[in-house]
């Protein structure tokens, strides 16, 4: 159908790729642990929206531009790296709210509005040119050379990949929030988790800045 082959292999491979730890998983776990499952789910939705941008861009050929143009790749790479580093610095600078308040008002990590959480998940994904190149390299392997509409087949496979990814990401958000509640993570621990993730984001931003096209 649609010129797609080995769909089961594609689904299994996609699930395994989604399970691999990366900046998306780190961001989801941090938001769920510090702000609850809803924040984690909103982060996942932002990541899913960013993934669909890559899918559609690859389907209409924009990702091919990143693969062939060093200038275009570098522009997206540096913007993405700068944004990830900016997010990391924000996490590192986070402080407990109500730290100077009376004892009956416990200090808690700062809570971000959902629209900002969604935007953070979206931008960390959509500004990563490696994701675009991944779709360009991975998805066509499951499309027949003589498929009548390769762009449609690409979009169908991209939607399947993203749907499976959303199942994993939302499950990770709920599980992390549940585990955090069960373990009764203290606000100070949640704050340091936020800061550790911020440090990892700095490293990921530096890694993205040094990335080369493959």
PDB file of C-alpha atoms in Angstrom:
ATOM      1  CA  UNK A   1       0.000   0.000   0.000  1.00  0.00           C
ATOM      2  CA  UNK A   2       1.351   3.435  -1.018  1.00  0.00           C
ATOM      3  CA  UNK A   3       4.466   1.626  -2.226  1.00  0.00           C
ATOM      4  CA  UNK A   4       5.554   0.866   1.356  1.00  0.00           C
ATOM      5  CA  UNK A   5       7.342  -2.391   2.148  1.00  0.00           C
ATOM      6  CA  UNK A   6       8.570  -4.103   5.331  1.00  0.00           C
ATOM      7  CA  UNK A   7       6.172  -2.064   7.465  1.00  0.00           C
ATOM      8  CA  UNK A   8       6.593  -4.322  10.517  1.00  0.00           C
ATOM      9  CA  UNK A   9      10.369  -3.879  10.391  1.00  0.00           C
ATOM     10  CA  UNK A  10       9.886  -0.125  10.055  1.00  0.00           C
ATOM     11  CA  UNK A  11       7.617  -0.005  13.122  1.00  0.00           C
ATOM     12  CA  UNK A  12       9.970  -2.115  15.258  1.00  0.00           C
ATOM     13  CA  UNK A  13      13.022  -0.122  14.151  1.00  0.00           C
ATOM     14  CA  UNK A  14      11.206   3.156  14.816  1.00  0.00           C
ATOM     15  CA  UNK A  15      10.229   2.070  18.323  1.00  0.00           C
ATOM     16  CA  UNK A  16      13.814   1.075  19.117  1.00  0.00           C
ATOM     17  CA  UNK A  17      15.114   4.386  17.787  1.00  0.00           C
ATOM     18  CA  UNK A  18      12.568   6.325  19.865  1.00  0.00           C
ATOM     19  CA  UNK A  19      13.530   4.433  23.020  1.00  0.00           C
ATOM     20  CA  UNK A  20      17.188   5.429  22.650  1.00  0.00           C
ATOM     21  CA  UNK A  21      17.984   8.212  25.160  1.00  0.00           C
ATOM     22  CA  UNK A  22      18.515  11.709  23.783  1.00  0.00           C
ATOM     23  CA  UNK A  23      17.712  15.377  24.430  1.00  0.00           C
ATOM     24  CA  UNK A  24      13.984  14.793  23.833  1.00  0.00           C
ATOM     25  CA  UNK A  25      13.789  12.092  26.503  1.00  0.00           C
ATOM     26  CA  UNK A  26      15.856  14.181  28.920  1.00  0.00           C
ATOM     27  CA  UNK A  27      13.567  17.162  28.477  1.00  0.00           C
ATOM     28  CA  UNK A  28      10.407  15.089  28.959  1.00  0.00           C
ATOM     29  CA  UNK A  29      11.737  13.405  32.108  1.00  0.00           C
ATOM     30  CA  UNK A  30      12.904  16.687  33.605  1.00  0.00           C
ATOM     31  CA  UNK A  31       9.571  18.433  33.014  1.00  0.00           C
ATOM     32  CA  UNK A  32       7.608  15.448  34.363  1.00  0.00           C
ATOM     33  CA  UNK A  33       9.787  15.117  37.457  1.00  0.00           C
ATOM     34  CA  UNK A  34       9.741  18.818  38.301  1.00  0.00           C
ATOM     35  CA  UNK A  35       6.273  19.879  37.140  1.00  0.00           C
ATOM     36  CA  UNK A  36       4.108  16.756  36.800  1.00  0.00           C
ATOM     37  CA  UNK A  37       2.893  14.478  34.020  1.00  0.00           C
ATOM     38  CA  UNK A  38       0.905  17.196  32.246  1.00  0.00           C
ATOM     39  CA  UNK A  39       4.083  19.210  31.683  1.00  0.00           C
ATOM     40  CA  UNK A  40       5.808  16.082  30.381  1.00  0.00           C
ATOM     41  CA  UNK A  41       2.944  15.357  27.997  1.00  0.00           C
ATOM     42  CA  UNK A  42       2.955  18.957  26.725  1.00  0.00           C
ATOM     43  CA  UNK A  43       6.706  18.626  26.104  1.00  0.00           C
ATOM     44  CA  UNK A  44       6.071  15.405  24.181  1.00  0.00           C
ATOM     45  CA  UNK A  45       3.404  17.097  22.076  1.00  0.00           C
ATOM     46  CA  UNK A  46       5.823  19.896  21.241  1.00  0.00           C
ATOM     47  CA  UNK A  47       8.434  17.320  20.205  1.00  0.00           C
ATOM     48  CA  UNK A  48       5.833  15.511  18.106  1.00  0.00           C
ATOM     49  CA  UNK A  49       4.905  18.756  16.354  1.00  0.00           C
ATOM     50  CA  UNK A  50       8.574  19.374  15.608  1.00  0.00           C
ATOM     51  CA  UNK A  51       8.912  15.854  14.212  1.00  0.00           C
ATOM     52  CA  UNK A  52       5.998  16.459  11.836  1.00  0.00           C
ATOM     53  CA  UNK A  53       7.752  19.570  10.527  1.00  0.00           C
ATOM     54  CA  UNK A  54      10.755  17.387   9.658  1.00  0.00           C
ATOM     55  CA  UNK A  55       8.537  14.746   8.056  1.00  0.00           C
ATOM     56  CA  UNK A  56       6.733  17.265   5.856  1.00  0.00           C
ATOM     57  CA  UNK A  57       9.971  19.088   5.017  1.00  0.00           C
ATOM     58  CA  UNK A  58      11.624  15.837   3.974  1.00  0.00           C
ATOM     59  CA  UNK A  59       8.571  14.814   1.930  1.00  0.00           C
ATOM     60  CA  UNK A  60       8.707  18.024  -0.133  1.00  0.00           C
ATOM     61  CA  UNK A  61      12.482  18.021  -0.439  1.00  0.00           C
ATOM     62  CA  UNK A  62      13.613  20.699   2.017  1.00  0.00           C
ATOM     63  CA  UNK A  63      15.686  18.195   3.973  1.00  0.00           C
ATOM     64  CA  UNK A  64      17.562  17.397   0.777  1.00  0.00           C
ATOM     65  CA  UNK A  65      18.727  21.014   0.829  1.00  0.00           C
ATOM     66  CA  UNK A  66      20.274  20.452   4.281  1.00  0.00           C
ATOM     67  CA  UNK A  67      21.968  17.334   2.967  1.00  0.00           C
ATOM     68  CA  UNK A  68      23.500  19.082  -0.042  1.00  0.00           C
ATOM     69  CA  UNK A  69      24.032  22.680   1.089  1.00  0.00           C
ATOM     70  CA  UNK A  70      26.710  23.270   3.707  1.00  0.00           C
ATOM     71  CA  UNK A  71      25.507  26.844   4.222  1.00  0.00           C
ATOM     72  CA  UNK A  72      21.889  25.821   4.920  1.00  0.00           C
ATOM     73  CA  UNK A  73      23.007  23.013   7.222  1.00  0.00           C
ATOM     74  CA  UNK A  74      25.316  25.318   9.179  1.00  0.00           C
ATOM     75  CA  UNK A  75      22.651  28.006   9.615  1.00  0.00           C
ATOM     76  CA  UNK A  76      20.140  25.536  11.062  1.00  0.00           C
ATOM     77  CA  UNK A  77      22.884  23.828  13.085  1.00  0.00           C
ATOM     78  CA  UNK A  78      24.104  27.025  14.743  1.00  0.00           C
ATOM     79  CA  UNK A  79      20.596  28.322  15.462  1.00  0.00           C
ATOM     80  CA  UNK A  80      19.653  24.962  16.970  1.00  0.00           C
ATOM     81  CA  UNK A  81      22.849  24.738  19.014  1.00  0.00           C
ATOM     82  CA  UNK A  82      22.376  28.283  20.314  1.00  0.00           C
ATOM     83  CA  UNK A  83      18.795  27.531  21.362  1.00  0.00           C
ATOM     84  CA  UNK A  84      19.744  24.295  23.136  1.00  0.00           C
ATOM     85  CA  UNK A  85      22.581  26.082  24.969  1.00  0.00           C
ATOM     86  CA  UNK A  86      20.182  28.897  25.912  1.00  0.00           C
ATOM     87  CA  UNK A  87      17.759  26.332  27.359  1.00  0.00           C
ATOM     88  CA  UNK A  88      20.619  24.707  29.256  1.00  0.00           C
ATOM     89  CA  UNK A  89      21.743  28.020  30.746  1.00  0.00           C
ATOM     90  CA  UNK A  90      18.159  28.715  31.833  1.00  0.00           C
ATOM     91  CA  UNK A  91      18.004  25.357  33.605  1.00  0.00           C
ATOM     92  CA  UNK A  92      21.370  25.902  35.281  1.00  0.00           C
ATOM     93  CA  UNK A  93      20.290  29.327  36.560  1.00  0.00           C
ATOM     94  CA  UNK A  94      16.983  28.054  37.955  1.00  0.00           C
ATOM     95  CA  UNK A  95      16.406  28.695  41.643  1.00  0.00           C
ATOM     96  CA  UNK A  96      13.855  27.517  44.153  1.00  0.00           C
ATOM     97  CA  UNK A  97      10.761  29.702  44.378  1.00  0.00           C
ATOM     98  CA  UNK A  98       9.770  30.902  47.846  1.00  0.00           C
ATOM     99  CA  UNK A  99      13.273  30.101  49.083  1.00  0.00           C
ATOM    100  CA  UNK A 100      13.090  33.071  51.432  1.00  0.00           C
ATOM    101  CA  UNK A 101       9.462  32.481  52.430  1.00  0.00           C
ATOM    102  CA  UNK A 102       8.356  31.213  55.863  1.00  0.00           C
ATOM    103  CA  UNK A 103       8.779  27.507  56.651  1.00  0.00           C
ATOM    104  CA  UNK A 104       5.085  26.742  56.020  1.00  0.00           C
ATOM    105  CA  UNK A 105       5.533  27.767  52.359  1.00  0.00           C
ATOM    106  CA  UNK A 106       8.033  25.180  51.032  1.00  0.00           C
ATOM    107  CA  UNK A 107      10.390  26.192  48.284  1.00  0.00           C
ATOM    108  CA  UNK A 108       9.727  24.633  44.881  1.00  0.00           C
ATOM    109  CA  UNK A 109      11.447  24.679  41.476  1.00  0.00           C
ATOM    110  CA  UNK A 110      10.113  27.346  39.081  1.00  0.00           C
ATOM    111  CA  UNK A 111       7.083  26.245  37.016  1.00  0.00           C
ATOM    112  CA  UNK A 112       6.991  27.161  33.344  1.00  0.00           C
ATOM    113  CA  UNK A 113       3.715  27.949  31.525  1.00  0.00           C
ATOM    114  CA  UNK A 114       2.517  25.164  29.242  1.00  0.00           C
ATOM    115  CA  UNK A 115       2.871  27.283  26.102  1.00  0.00           C
ATOM    116  CA  UNK A 116       6.555  27.803  26.877  1.00  0.00           C
ATOM    117  CA  UNK A 117       7.017  24.102  27.644  1.00  0.00           C
ATOM    118  CA  UNK A 118       5.406  23.201  24.304  1.00  0.00           C
ATOM    119  CA  UNK A 119       7.587  25.728  22.456  1.00  0.00           C
ATOM    120  CA  UNK A 120      10.711  24.373  24.150  1.00  0.00           C
ATOM    121  CA  UNK A 121       9.930  20.806  23.071  1.00  0.00           C
ATOM    122  CA  UNK A 122       9.059  21.971  19.561  1.00  0.00           C
ATOM    123  CA  UNK A 123      12.152  24.112  19.024  1.00  0.00           C
ATOM    124  CA  UNK A 124      14.685  21.657  20.470  1.00  0.00           C
ATOM    125  CA  UNK A 125      13.444  19.149  17.899  1.00  0.00           C
ATOM    126  CA  UNK A 126      12.756  21.292  14.835  1.00  0.00           C
ATOM    127  CA  UNK A 127      16.066  23.192  15.071  1.00  0.00           C
ATOM    128  CA  UNK A 128      18.130  19.997  15.017  1.00  0.00           C
ATOM    129  CA  UNK A 129      19.232  19.391  11.390  1.00  0.00           C
ATOM    130  CA  UNK A 130      20.371  15.867  12.328  1.00  0.00           C
ATOM    131  CA  UNK A 131      16.715  14.902  12.753  1.00  0.00           C
ATOM    132  CA  UNK A 132      15.964  16.094   9.223  1.00  0.00           C
ATOM    133  CA  UNK A 133      18.871  14.117   7.824  1.00  0.00           C
ATOM    134  CA  UNK A 134      17.788  11.055   9.812  1.00  0.00           C
ATOM    135  CA  UNK A 135      14.360  11.043   8.176  1.00  0.00           C
ATOM    136  CA  UNK A 136      15.926  11.601   4.772  1.00  0.00           C
ATOM    137  CA  UNK A 137      18.219   8.586   5.264  1.00  0.00           C
ATOM    138  CA  UNK A 138      15.934   6.202   7.184  1.00  0.00           C
ATOM    139  CA  UNK A 139      12.428   6.468   5.750  1.00  0.00           C
ATOM    140  CA  UNK A 140      13.178   6.024   2.003  1.00  0.00           C
ATOM    141  CA  UNK A 141      14.574   2.552   2.727  1.00  0.00           C
ATOM    142  CA  UNK A 142      10.973   1.381   3.216  1.00  0.00           C
ATOM    143  CA  UNK A 143       9.529   2.925   0.039  1.00  0.00           C
ATOM    144  CA  UNK A 144       9.508   1.065  -3.270  1.00  0.00           C
ATOM    145  CA  UNK A 145      11.545   2.638  -6.050  1.00  0.00           C
ATOM    146  CA  UNK A 146       8.486   2.504  -8.314  1.00  0.00           C
ATOM    147  CA  UNK A 147       5.990   3.815  -5.707  1.00  0.00           C
ATOM    148  CA  UNK A 148       3.327   5.925  -7.479  1.00  0.00           C
ATOM    149  CA  UNK A 149       3.553   8.741  -4.931  1.00  0.00           C
ATOM    150  CA  UNK A 150       6.765   8.706  -2.933  1.00  0.00           C
ATOM    151  CA  UNK A 151       5.937  11.911  -1.041  1.00  0.00           C
ATOM    152  CA  UNK A 152       2.643  10.447   0.213  1.00  0.00           C
ATOM    153  CA  UNK A 153       4.381   7.215   1.214  1.00  0.00           C
ATOM    154  CA  UNK A 154       7.012   9.275   3.075  1.00  0.00           C
ATOM    155  CA  UNK A 155       4.329  11.213   4.964  1.00  0.00           C
ATOM    156  CA  UNK A 156       2.464   8.002   5.891  1.00  0.00           C
ATOM    157  CA  UNK A 157       5.635   6.415   7.250  1.00  0.00           C
ATOM    158  CA  UNK A 158       6.557   9.645   9.039  1.00  0.00           C
ATOM    159  CA  UNK A 159       3.151   9.771  10.730  1.00  0.00           C
ATOM    160  CA  UNK A 160       3.515   6.141  11.830  1.00  0.00           C
ATOM    161  CA  UNK A 161       6.980   6.861  13.214  1.00  0.00           C
ATOM    162  CA  UNK A 162       5.731   9.956  15.030  1.00  0.00           C
ATOM    163  CA  UNK A 163       2.664   8.160  16.432  1.00  0.00           C
ATOM    164  CA  UNK A 164       4.848   5.412  17.877  1.00  0.00           C
ATOM    165  CA  UNK A 165       7.217   8.043  19.212  1.00  0.00           C
ATOM    166  CA  UNK A 166       4.343   9.846  20.923  1.00  0.00           C
ATOM    167  CA  UNK A 167       3.243   6.603  22.587  1.00  0.00           C
ATOM    168  CA  UNK A 168       6.730   6.195  24.015  1.00  0.00           C
ATOM    169  CA  UNK A 169       7.179   9.865  24.963  1.00  0.00           C
ATOM    170  CA  UNK A 170       3.808  10.173  26.700  1.00  0.00           C
ATOM    171  CA  UNK A 171       4.375   6.875  28.493  1.00  0.00           C
ATOM    172  CA  UNK A 172       7.772   8.168  29.629  1.00  0.00           C
ATOM    173  CA  UNK A 173       6.174  11.388  30.877  1.00  0.00           C
ATOM    174  CA  UNK A 174       3.522   9.578  32.921  1.00  0.00           C
ATOM    175  CA  UNK A 175       5.970   6.993  34.274  1.00  0.00           C
ATOM    176  CA  UNK A 176       8.513   9.633  35.315  1.00  0.00           C
ATOM    177  CA  UNK A 177       5.875  11.731  37.074  1.00  0.00           C
ATOM    178  CA  UNK A 178       4.473   8.636  38.839  1.00  0.00           C
ATOM    179  CA  UNK A 179       7.936   7.486  39.930  1.00  0.00           C
ATOM    180  CA  UNK A 180       8.784  10.993  41.131  1.00  0.00           C
ATOM    181  CA  UNK A 181       5.595  11.136  43.209  1.00  0.00           C
ATOM    182  CA  UNK A 182       6.143   7.654  44.641  1.00  0.00           C
ATOM    183  CA  UNK A 183       9.719   8.445  45.573  1.00  0.00           C
ATOM    184  CA  UNK A 184       8.596  11.810  46.989  1.00  0.00           C
ATOM    185  CA  UNK A 185      11.396  13.693  45.290  1.00  0.00           C
ATOM    186  CA  UNK A 186      12.246  16.774  47.321  1.00  0.00           C
ATOM    187  CA  UNK A 187      12.123  20.194  45.629  1.00  0.00           C
ATOM    188  CA  UNK A 188      15.872  20.596  46.088  1.00  0.00           C
ATOM    189  CA  UNK A 189      16.476  17.259  44.331  1.00  0.00           C
ATOM    190  CA  UNK A 190      14.121  18.272  41.508  1.00  0.00           C
ATOM    191  CA  UNK A 191      16.043  21.534  41.194  1.00  0.00           C
ATOM    192  CA  UNK A 192      19.356  19.724  40.866  1.00  0.00           C
ATOM    193  CA  UNK A 193      17.802  17.367  38.310  1.00  0.00           C
ATOM    194  CA  UNK A 194      16.845  20.476  36.374  1.00  0.00           C
ATOM    195  CA  UNK A 195      20.418  21.760  36.632  1.00  0.00           C
ATOM    196  CA  UNK A 196      21.978  18.431  35.625  1.00  0.00           C
ATOM    197  CA  UNK A 197      19.734  18.400  32.563  1.00  0.00           C
ATOM    198  CA  UNK A 198      20.825  21.977  31.874  1.00  0.00           C
ATOM    199  CA  UNK A 199      24.466  20.855  31.932  1.00  0.00           C
ATOM    200  CA  UNK A 200      23.670  17.996  29.567  1.00  0.00           C
ATOM    201  CA  UNK A 201      21.919  20.452  27.249  1.00  0.00           C
ATOM    202  CA  UNK A 202      25.080  22.565  27.165  1.00  0.00           C
ATOM    203  CA  UNK A 203      27.036  19.478  26.109  1.00  0.00           C
ATOM    204  CA  UNK A 204      24.402  18.556  23.526  1.00  0.00           C
ATOM    205  CA  UNK A 205      24.438  22.095  22.158  1.00  0.00           C
ATOM    206  CA  UNK A 206      28.221  21.976  21.834  1.00  0.00           C
ATOM    207  CA  UNK A 207      27.992  18.570  20.161  1.00  0.00           C
ATOM    208  CA  UNK A 208      25.417  19.865  17.687  1.00  0.00           C
ATOM    209  CA  UNK A 209      27.564  22.929  16.945  1.00  0.00           C
ATOM    210  CA  UNK A 210      30.494  20.657  16.089  1.00  0.00           C
ATOM    211  CA  UNK A 211      28.368  18.213  14.053  1.00  0.00           C
ATOM    212  CA  UNK A 212      29.168  17.667  10.410  1.00  0.00           C
ATOM    213  CA  UNK A 213      26.907  16.502   7.603  1.00  0.00           C
ATOM    214  CA  UNK A 214      27.055  12.741   7.032  1.00  0.00           C
TER     215      UNK A 214
END
